[in-house]
């Protein structure tokens, strides 16, 4: 009996030490992770998308489950890098985490339009209308106009390729312009109002001013 007790208590001490060390390690990792996120958010605001993406990828590795701050940051960073495929991946994850995120759904819709995935873009329009807020309805209306414009532009691009296959790329007509992040406030006008001046430049999210595309 004494032998059993003699083996039990040292084992208990070892287990407690392991638990304490594990907790300390987790706390240290969480602290480093939070610092990386805060620094990445600062880099995003300054326009350093590559630096932000690197820090956020590190934070993502140490996440036990997807976190909105990290996913949103990676979506914006990849959008700024013009890595649209990766940006689409993270915006898709973001709207699953935050179904009522109007800005994320609008940007995701723009990315779908750029990829000519019009069916997916239409689903984002529907989702925005279901959200039903003023900002969501305005974004749905703007996305609908961008969707119509994208289909028209695709038609003319295909036509130009057939009648003039050697035609150089023309930004905004035969070549897509980049989707960019924008921190300035906008007035909420839709694409159709500015189309003659911008040659198809997509408006920012109505009411938020966070994205422009084609």
Coordinates of N, CA and C in Angstrom, one line a residue:
X1 N 0.8 -1.2 0.0 CA 0.0 0.0 0.0 C 0.9 1.2 0.0
X2 N 1.9 1.2 0.9 CA 2.8 2.4 0.9 C 3.5 2.6 -0.4
X3 N 3.9 1.4 -1.0 CA 4.6 1.5 -2.3 C 3.7 2.2 -3.4
X4 N 2.4 1.8 -3.3 CA 1.4 2.4 -4.3 C 1.3 3.9 -4.1
X5 N 1.3 4.3 -2.8 CA 1.2 5.8 -2.5 C 2.5 6.5 -2.9
X6 N 3.6 5.7 -2.7 CA 4.9 6.3 -3.1 C 5.0 6.6 -4.5
X7 N 4.3 5.7 -5.3 CA 4.4 5.9 -6.8 C 3.3 6.9 -7.3
X8 N 2.2 7.0 -6.5 CA 1.1 7.9 -6.9 C 1.5 9.4 -6.8
X9 N 2.0 9.8 -5.7 CA 2.3 11.2 -5.5 C 3.3 11.8 -6.4
X10 N 4.5 11.1 -6.6 CA 5.4 11.6 -7.6 C 4.8 11.7 -9.0
X11 N 3.9 10.7 -9.4 CA 3.2 10.8 -10.7 C 2.3 12.0 -10.7
X12 N 1.6 12.3 -9.6 CA 0.7 13.4 -9.6 C 1.5 14.7 -9.8
X13 N 2.6 14.8 -9.1 CA 3.5 16.0 -9.2 C 3.9 16.2 -10.7
X14 N 4.3 15.1 -11.3 CA 4.8 15.2 -12.7 C 3.7 15.7 -13.6
X15 N 2.5 15.1 -13.4 CA 1.3 15.5 -14.2 C 1.0 17.0 -14.0
X16 N 1.0 17.4 -12.8 CA 0.8 18.9 -12.5 C 1.8 19.8 -13.1
X17 N 3.0 19.3 -13.1 CA 4.1 20.1 -13.8 C 3.9 20.2 -15.3
X18 N 3.5 19.1 -15.9 CA 3.2 19.0 -17.3 C 2.1 19.9 -17.7
X19 N 1.0 19.9 -16.8 CA -0.2 20.8 -17.1 C 0.2 22.2 -17.0
X20 N 1.0 22.6 -16.0 CA 1.5 23.9 -15.8 C 2.3 24.4 -16.9
X21 N 3.2 23.6 -17.4 CA 4.1 24.0 -18.5 C 3.3 24.1 -19.8
X22 N 2.3 23.2 -20.0 CA 1.4 23.3 -21.2 C 0.6 24.6 -21.1
X23 N 0.1 24.9 -20.0 CA -0.7 26.2 -19.8 C 0.2 27.4 -20.1
X24 N 1.4 27.4 -19.6 CA 2.3 28.5 -19.8 C 2.7 28.6 -21.3
X25 N 2.9 27.5 -22.0 CA 3.2 27.5 -23.4 C 2.0 28.0 -24.2
X26 N 0.8 27.6 -23.9 CA -0.4 28.1 -24.6 C -0.6 29.6 -24.4
X27 N -0.3 30.1 -23.2 CA -0.4 31.5 -22.9 C 0.6 32.3 -23.7
X28 N 1.8 31.8 -23.8 CA 2.9 32.4 -24.6 C 2.5 32.5 -26.0
X29 N 2.0 31.4 -26.6 CA 1.6 31.3 -28.0 C 0.4 32.3 -28.2
X30 N -0.5 32.3 -27.3 CA -1.7 33.2 -27.5 C -1.2 34.7 -27.5
X31 N -0.2 35.0 -26.6 CA 0.3 36.4 -26.6 C 1.0 36.8 -27.9
X32 N 1.8 35.9 -28.4 CA 2.5 36.1 -29.6 C 1.5 36.2 -30.8
X33 N 0.5 35.4 -30.7 CA -0.5 35.4 -31.8 C -1.2 36.7 -31.8
X34 N -1.6 37.2 -30.6 CA -2.3 38.5 -30.5 C -1.5 39.6 -31.0
X35 N -0.2 39.6 -30.7 CA 0.7 40.7 -31.2 C 0.8 40.7 -32.7
X36 N 0.9 39.5 -33.3 CA 0.9 39.4 -34.7 C -0.3 39.9 -35.4
X37 N -1.5 39.6 -34.8 CA -2.8 40.1 -35.3 C -2.8 41.6 -35.3
X38 N -2.5 42.2 -34.1 CA -2.5 43.7 -33.9 C -1.6 44.3 -34.9
X39 N -0.3 43.8 -35.0 CA 0.6 44.4 -36.0 C 0.1 44.2 -37.4
X40 N -0.4 43.1 -37.7 CA -1.0 42.9 -39.1 C -2.1 43.9 -39.4
X41 N -2.9 44.1 -38.5 CA -4.0 45.1 -38.7 C -3.5 46.5 -38.9
X42 N -2.4 46.8 -38.3 CA -1.7 48.1 -38.5 C -1.1 48.1 -39.9
X43 N -0.5 47.0 -40.3 CA 0.1 47.0 -41.7 C -1.0 47.1 -42.7
X44 N -2.1 46.5 -42.5 CA -3.3 46.6 -43.4 C -3.7 48.0 -43.6
X45 N -3.8 48.7 -42.5 CA -4.2 50.1 -42.6 C -3.2 51.0 -43.3
X46 N -1.9 50.6 -43.3 CA -0.9 51.3 -44.0 C -0.7 50.9 -45.4
X47 N -1.4 49.8 -45.8 CA -1.3 49.3 -47.2 C -0.2 48.3 -47.4
X48 N 0.5 47.8 -46.3 CA 1.5 46.8 -46.5 C 0.8 45.4 -46.4
X49 N 0.2 45.0 -47.6 CA -0.6 43.8 -47.6 C 0.3 42.5 -47.5
X50 N 1.5 42.6 -48.1 CA 2.4 41.4 -48.0 C 2.8 41.1 -46.6
X51 N 3.2 42.2 -45.9 CA 3.6 42.0 -44.5 C 2.5 41.6 -43.6
X52 N 1.3 42.1 -43.8 CA 0.2 41.7 -43.1 C -0.2 40.3 -43.3
X53 N -0.2 39.9 -44.6 CA -0.5 38.5 -44.9 C 0.4 37.5 -44.2
X54 N 1.7 37.8 -44.2 CA 2.7 36.9 -43.5 C 2.4 36.7 -42.0
X55 N 2.1 37.9 -41.4 CA 1.8 37.8 -39.9 C 0.5 37.1 -39.7
X56 N -0.5 37.3 -40.5 CA -1.8 36.7 -40.3 C -1.7 35.2 -40.6
X57 N -0.9 34.8 -41.5 CA -0.7 33.3 -41.8 C -0.1 32.6 -40.5
X58 N 0.8 33.3 -39.9 CA 1.4 32.7 -38.7 C 0.3 32.6 -37.6
X59 N -0.5 33.7 -37.5 CA -1.6 33.7 -36.5 C -2.6 32.6 -36.8
X60 N -2.8 32.3 -38.1 CA -3.8 31.3 -38.5 C -3.3 29.9 -38.0
X61 N -2.0 29.7 -38.1 CA -1.4 28.4 -37.8 C -1.6 28.1 -36.3
X62 N -1.6 29.1 -35.5 CA -1.8 28.9 -34.1 C -3.2 29.0 -33.6
X63 N -4.1 29.1 -34.5 CA -5.6 29.2 -34.1 C -6.2 27.8 -34.0
X64 N -6.8 27.5 -32.9 CA -7.5 26.2 -32.8 C -8.7 26.1 -33.7
X65 N -9.3 27.2 -34.0 CA -10.5 27.3 -34.9 C -10.5 28.6 -35.6
X66 N -11.1 28.7 -36.8 CA -11.1 30.0 -37.5 C -11.6 31.1 -36.7
X67 N -10.9 32.2 -36.7 CA -11.3 33.5 -36.0 C -11.6 34.6 -37.0
X68 N -12.6 35.3 -36.8 CA -13.1 36.3 -37.8 C -12.0 37.4 -38.0
X69 N -11.3 37.8 -37.0 CA -10.3 38.8 -37.2 C -9.2 38.4 -38.1
X70 N -8.7 37.1 -37.9 CA -7.7 36.6 -38.8 C -8.2 36.3 -40.2
X71 N -9.3 35.7 -40.3 CA -9.9 35.4 -41.6 C -10.1 36.7 -42.4
X72 N -10.7 37.7 -41.8 CA -11.0 39.0 -42.4 C -9.7 39.6 -42.9
X73 N -8.7 39.6 -42.0 CA -7.4 40.2 -42.3 C -6.8 39.5 -43.5
X74 N -6.8 38.2 -43.6 CA -6.3 37.5 -44.7 C -7.0 37.7 -46.0
X75 N -8.3 37.9 -45.9 CA -9.1 38.2 -47.0 C -8.7 39.6 -47.6
X76 N -8.6 40.6 -46.7 CA -8.3 41.9 -47.2 C -6.8 42.0 -47.7
X77 N -5.9 41.3 -47.0 CA -4.5 41.3 -47.4 C -4.3 40.7 -48.8
X78 N -5.0 39.5 -49.1 CA -4.9 38.9 -50.4 C -5.6 39.7 -51.4
X79 N -6.7 40.4 -51.1 CA -7.3 41.3 -52.0 C -6.4 42.4 -52.4
X80 N -5.7 43.0 -51.4 CA -4.7 44.0 -51.7 C -3.5 43.5 -52.5
X81 N -3.2 42.3 -52.4 CA -2.1 41.7 -53.2 C -2.5 41.3 -54.6
X82 N -3.8 41.4 -54.8 CA -4.4 41.0 -56.1 C -4.4 39.5 -56.3
X83 N -4.3 38.8 -55.2 CA -4.4 37.3 -55.2 C -5.9 37.0 -55.0
X84 N -6.6 37.1 -56.1 CA -8.1 37.0 -56.0 C -8.6 35.6 -55.7
X85 N -7.9 34.6 -56.1 CA -8.4 33.3 -55.8 C -8.3 33.0 -54.3
X86 N -7.2 33.4 -53.7 CA -7.0 33.2 -52.2 C -8.0 34.2 -51.5
X87 N -8.1 35.4 -52.0 CA -9.0 36.3 -51.3 C -10.5 35.8 -51.3
X88 N -10.9 35.2 -52.4 CA -12.2 34.6 -52.5 C -12.4 33.5 -51.4
X89 N -11.3 32.7 -51.3 CA -11.3 31.6 -50.3 C -11.6 32.1 -48.9
X90 N -10.9 33.2 -48.5 CA -11.1 33.7 -47.2 C -12.4 34.5 -47.0
X91 N -12.8 35.2 -48.1 CA -14.1 35.8 -47.9 C -15.2 34.8 -47.8
X92 N -15.1 33.7 -48.5 CA -16.1 32.6 -48.3 C -16.1 32.1 -46.9
X93 N -14.9 32.0 -46.3 CA -14.8 31.5 -44.9 C -15.4 32.6 -44.0
X94 N -15.2 33.9 -44.3 CA -15.6 35.0 -43.5 C -17.2 35.0 -43.4
X95 N -17.8 34.9 -44.6 CA -19.3 35.0 -44.6 C -19.9 33.8 -43.9
X96 N -19.2 32.7 -43.8 CA -19.7 31.5 -43.0 C -19.6 31.9 -41.5
X97 N -18.5 32.6 -41.1 CA -18.4 33.0 -39.7 C -19.3 34.1 -39.3
X98 N -19.5 35.0 -40.3 CA -20.3 36.2 -40.1 C -21.3 36.3 -41.3
X99 N -22.4 35.6 -41.2 CA -23.4 35.6 -42.3 C -24.0 37.0 -42.6
X100 N -24.0 37.9 -41.7 CA -24.6 39.2 -41.9 C -23.6 40.3 -42.2
X101 N -22.4 39.9 -42.5 CA -21.4 40.8 -42.8 C -21.6 41.4 -44.3
X102 N -22.2 42.6 -44.4 CA -22.5 43.1 -45.6 C -21.3 43.4 -46.5
X103 N -20.3 44.0 -45.9 CA -19.1 44.3 -46.7 C -18.4 43.1 -47.3
X104 N -18.3 42.0 -46.5 CA -17.7 40.8 -46.9 C -18.5 40.2 -48.1
X105 N -19.8 40.2 -48.0 CA -20.6 39.6 -49.0 C -20.5 40.4 -50.3
X106 N -20.5 41.7 -50.2 CA -20.3 42.6 -51.4 C -19.0 42.3 -52.1
X107 N -17.9 42.3 -51.3 CA -16.6 42.0 -51.9 C -16.6 40.6 -52.5
X108 N -17.2 39.7 -51.8 CA -17.2 38.3 -52.4 C -18.0 38.3 -53.7
X109 N -19.0 39.0 -53.7 CA -19.8 39.1 -55.0 C -19.0 39.7 -56.1
X110 N -18.2 40.8 -55.8 CA -17.3 41.4 -56.8 C -16.3 40.4 -57.3
X111 N -15.8 39.6 -56.4 CA -14.8 38.6 -56.8 C -15.4 37.5 -57.7
X112 N -16.6 37.1 -57.4 CA -17.3 36.1 -58.2 C -17.5 36.7 -59.6
X113 N -17.9 38.0 -59.7 CA -18.1 38.6 -61.0 C -16.8 38.6 -61.8
X114 N -15.7 39.0 -61.1 CA -14.5 39.0 -61.8 C -14.1 37.6 -62.3
X115 N -14.4 36.6 -61.6 CA -14.1 35.2 -62.0 C -15.2 34.7 -62.9
X116 N -16.2 35.5 -63.3 CA -17.3 35.1 -64.2 C -18.2 34.0 -63.6
X117 N -18.2 33.9 -62.3 CA -19.1 33.0 -61.6 C -20.3 33.7 -61.2
X118 N -21.1 34.0 -62.2 CA -22.3 34.9 -62.0 C -23.4 34.3 -61.2
X119 N -23.5 32.9 -61.2 CA -24.4 32.3 -60.3 C -24.1 32.5 -58.9
X120 N -22.8 32.4 -58.5 CA -22.4 32.6 -57.1 C -22.6 34.1 -56.7
X121 N -22.4 35.0 -57.7 CA -22.6 36.4 -57.4 C -24.1 36.7 -57.1
X122 N -24.9 36.1 -57.9 CA -26.4 36.2 -57.7 C -26.8 35.7 -56.3
X123 N -26.2 34.7 -55.8 CA -26.5 34.2 -54.5 C -26.1 35.2 -53.4
X124 N -25.0 36.0 -53.6 CA -24.6 37.0 -52.7 C -25.6 38.2 -52.7
X125 N -26.1 38.5 -53.9 CA -27.2 39.5 -54.0 C -28.4 39.1 -53.2
X126 N -28.8 37.8 -53.3 CA -29.9 37.3 -52.6 C -29.7 37.4 -51.1
X127 N -28.5 37.0 -50.7 CA -28.1 37.0 -49.2 C -28.2 38.4 -48.7
X128 N -27.7 39.4 -49.5 CA -27.7 40.8 -49.0 C -29.2 41.2 -48.8
X129 N -30.0 40.9 -49.8 CA -31.4 41.3 -49.7 C -32.1 40.6 -48.5
X130 N -31.7 39.4 -48.1 CA -32.3 38.7 -47.0 C -31.8 39.4 -45.7
X131 N -30.6 39.9 -45.6 CA -30.1 40.7 -44.5 C -31.0 41.9 -44.2
X132 N -31.4 42.6 -45.3 CA -32.4 43.5 -45.2 C -32.1 44.9 -44.7
X133 N -30.9 45.2 -44.2 CA -30.6 46.5 -43.7 C -30.5 47.5 -44.9
X134 N -30.5 48.8 -44.6 CA -30.4 49.8 -45.7 C -29.0 49.6 -46.4
X135 N -28.0 49.4 -45.7 CA -26.7 49.2 -46.3 C -26.7 47.9 -47.1
X136 N -27.3 46.8 -46.6 CA -27.3 45.6 -47.4 C -28.1 45.7 -48.7
X137 N -29.3 46.4 -48.6 CA -30.1 46.6 -49.8 C -29.3 47.5 -50.9
X138 N -28.6 48.5 -50.4 CA -27.8 49.3 -51.3 C -26.7 48.5 -51.9
X139 N -26.1 47.7 -51.1 CA -25.0 46.8 -51.7 C -25.5 45.8 -52.7
X140 N -26.7 45.3 -52.4 CA -27.4 44.3 -53.3 C -27.7 45.0 -54.6
X141 N -28.2 46.2 -54.6 CA -28.5 47.0 -55.8 C -27.2 47.2 -56.6
X142 N -26.2 47.7 -55.9 CA -24.9 48.0 -56.6 C -24.3 46.7 -57.2
X143 N -24.4 45.6 -56.5 CA -23.9 44.3 -56.9 C -24.6 43.8 -58.1
X144 N -25.9 44.1 -58.1 CA -26.8 43.7 -59.3 C -26.4 44.4 -60.5
X145 N -26.1 45.7 -60.4 CA -25.6 46.5 -61.6 C -24.3 46.1 -62.0
X146 N -23.4 45.8 -61.1 CA -22.0 45.3 -61.4 C -22.2 43.9 -62.1
X147 N -23.1 43.1 -61.7 CA -23.3 41.8 -62.3 C -23.8 42.0 -63.8
X148 N -24.7 42.9 -64.0 CA -25.2 43.1 -65.4 C -24.1 43.7 -66.2
X149 N -23.3 44.6 -65.7 CA -22.2 45.2 -66.4 C -21.2 44.1 -66.8
X150 N -20.9 43.2 -65.8 CA -19.9 42.2 -66.1 C -20.3 41.2 -67.2
X151 N -21.6 40.9 -67.2 CA -22.1 40.1 -68.3 C -22.0 40.7 -69.7
X152 N -22.3 42.0 -69.7 CA -22.3 42.8 -71.0 C -20.8 42.9 -71.4
X153 N -19.9 43.2 -70.5 CA -18.5 43.3 -70.9 C -17.9 42.0 -71.4
X154 N -18.4 40.9 -70.8 CA -17.9 39.6 -71.2 C -18.4 39.3 -72.6
X155 N -19.6 39.7 -72.9 CA -20.1 39.5 -74.3 C -19.3 40.3 -75.3
X156 N -18.9 41.5 -75.0 CA -18.1 42.3 -75.9 C -16.7 41.8 -76.0
X157 N -16.2 41.3 -74.9 CA -14.8 40.8 -75.0 C -14.8 39.6 -75.9
X158 N -15.7 38.7 -75.8 CA -15.8 37.5 -76.6 C -16.0 37.9 -78.1
X159 N -16.8 39.0 -78.3 CA -17.0 39.4 -79.7 C -15.7 40.0 -80.2
X160 N -15.0 40.8 -79.4 CA -13.7 41.4 -79.9 C -12.7 40.3 -80.2
X161 N -12.6 39.3 -79.4 CA -11.7 38.2 -79.6 C -11.9 37.5 -80.9
X162 N -13.2 37.5 -81.3 CA -13.5 36.8 -82.6 C -13.2 37.7 -83.8
X163 N -13.6 39.0 -83.7 CA -13.4 39.9 -84.9 C -12.0 40.5 -84.9
X164 N -11.3 40.6 -83.7 CA -10.0 41.2 -83.7 C -9.1 40.5 -82.7
X165 N -8.8 39.2 -83.0 CA -8.0 38.4 -82.1 C -6.7 38.9 -81.7
X166 N -6.1 39.8 -82.5 CA -4.8 40.3 -82.1 C -4.8 41.7 -81.4
X167 N -6.0 42.1 -81.0 CA -6.2 43.4 -80.3 C -5.5 43.4 -79.0
X168 N -4.7 44.5 -78.7 CA -4.0 44.6 -77.4 C -5.0 44.6 -76.3
X169 N -4.5 44.3 -75.1 CA -5.4 44.3 -73.9 C -5.7 45.8 -73.6
X170 N -7.0 46.0 -73.4 CA -7.4 47.4 -73.0 C -8.0 47.3 -71.6
X171 N -7.3 48.0 -70.6 CA -7.8 48.0 -69.2 C -9.3 48.5 -69.1
X172 N -10.1 47.7 -68.4 CA -11.5 48.0 -68.2 C -12.4 47.5 -69.3
X173 N -11.8 47.1 -70.4 CA -12.6 46.6 -71.5 C -12.3 45.1 -71.8
X174 N -11.0 44.9 -72.3 CA -10.6 43.5 -72.6 C -9.8 43.0 -71.4
X175 N -9.4 43.8 -70.5 CA -8.6 43.4 -69.4 C -9.2 43.9 -68.1
X176 N -9.4 43.0 -67.1 CA -10.0 43.4 -65.8 C -9.0 44.3 -65.1
X177 N -9.6 45.4 -64.5 CA -8.8 46.2 -63.6 C -8.8 45.6 -62.2
X178 N -7.8 45.9 -61.3 CA -7.8 45.2 -60.0 C -8.9 45.7 -59.1
X179 N -9.3 44.7 -58.2 CA -10.2 45.1 -57.1 C -9.3 45.6 -56.0
X180 N -9.6 46.8 -55.5 CA -8.8 47.3 -54.5 C -9.5 47.6 -53.2
X181 N -8.8 47.7 -52.1 CA -9.4 48.1 -50.8 C -9.4 49.6 -50.8
X182 N -10.3 50.2 -50.1 CA -10.4 51.7 -50.1 C -11.0 52.1 -48.7
X183 N -10.2 53.0 -48.0 CA -10.7 53.4 -46.7 C -11.4 54.7 -46.7
X184 N -11.5 55.3 -47.8 CA -12.2 56.6 -47.9 C -13.7 56.4 -47.9
X185 N -14.5 57.4 -47.4 CA -15.9 57.3 -47.5 C -16.4 57.5 -48.9
X186 N -17.5 56.9 -49.2 CA -18.1 57.1 -50.6 C -19.5 57.6 -50.4
X187 N -20.0 58.1 -51.5 CA -21.4 58.7 -51.5 C -22.4 57.6 -51.7
X188 N -22.0 56.4 -52.1 CA -23.0 55.3 -52.3 C -23.6 55.3 -53.7
X189 N -23.0 56.0 -54.7 CA -23.5 56.0 -56.1 C -23.3 54.6 -56.6
X190 N -24.1 54.2 -57.6 CA -23.9 52.9 -58.2 C -23.1 53.0 -59.4
X191 N -22.8 51.8 -60.0 CA -21.9 51.8 -61.2 C -22.5 52.5 -62.3
X192 N -23.8 52.4 -62.5 CA -24.4 52.9 -63.7 C -24.3 54.4 -63.8
X193 N -24.2 55.1 -62.6 CA -24.1 56.5 -62.6 C -22.7 57.0 -63.0
X194 N -21.7 56.2 -62.8 CA -20.4 56.6 -63.1 C -19.8 55.9 -64.3
X195 N -20.5 55.0 -64.9 CA -20.0 54.2 -66.0 C -19.4 55.0 -67.1
X196 N -20.0 56.1 -67.6 CA -19.4 56.8 -68.8 C -18.1 57.4 -68.4
X197 N -17.8 57.7 -67.2 CA -16.6 58.3 -66.8 C -15.5 57.3 -66.5
X198 N -15.9 56.2 -65.9 CA -14.9 55.2 -65.3 C -14.7 54.0 -66.2
X199 N -15.5 53.9 -67.3 CA -15.3 52.7 -68.2 C -15.4 51.4 -67.4
X200 N -16.4 51.4 -66.5 CA -16.7 50.1 -65.8 C -16.0 49.9 -64.5
X201 N -15.5 50.9 -63.9 CA -14.9 50.7 -62.6 C -15.9 50.5 -61.5
X202 N -15.8 49.4 -60.8 CA -16.8 49.1 -59.8 C -16.8 50.0 -58.6
X203 N -17.9 50.3 -58.1 CA -18.0 51.2 -56.9 C -17.7 50.5 -55.6
X204 N -17.4 51.3 -54.6 CA -17.2 50.7 -53.3 C -18.5 50.3 -52.7
X205 N -18.4 49.5 -51.6 CA -19.6 49.1 -50.9 C -20.4 50.3 -50.5
X206 N -21.6 50.4 -50.9 CA -22.4 51.5 -50.5 C -22.5 51.6 -49.0
X207 N -22.2 52.8 -48.5 CA -22.3 53.1 -47.1 C -21.1 52.7 -46.3
X208 N -20.1 52.0 -47.0 CA -18.9 51.6 -46.2 C -17.6 52.1 -46.8
X209 N -17.6 52.2 -48.2 CA -16.4 52.6 -48.8 C -15.2 51.7 -48.7
X210 N -15.4 50.4 -48.8 CA -14.3 49.5 -48.6 C -13.8 48.8 -49.7
X211 N -14.4 48.8 -50.9 CA -13.9 48.0 -52.0 C -14.3 48.6 -53.3
X212 N -13.4 48.6 -54.2 CA -13.7 48.9 -55.6 C -13.2 47.8 -56.5
X213 N -13.8 47.6 -57.6 CA -13.3 46.6 -58.6 C -13.6 47.1 -59.9
X214 N -13.3 46.3 -60.8 CA -13.3 46.6 -62.3 C -14.0 47.9 -62.6

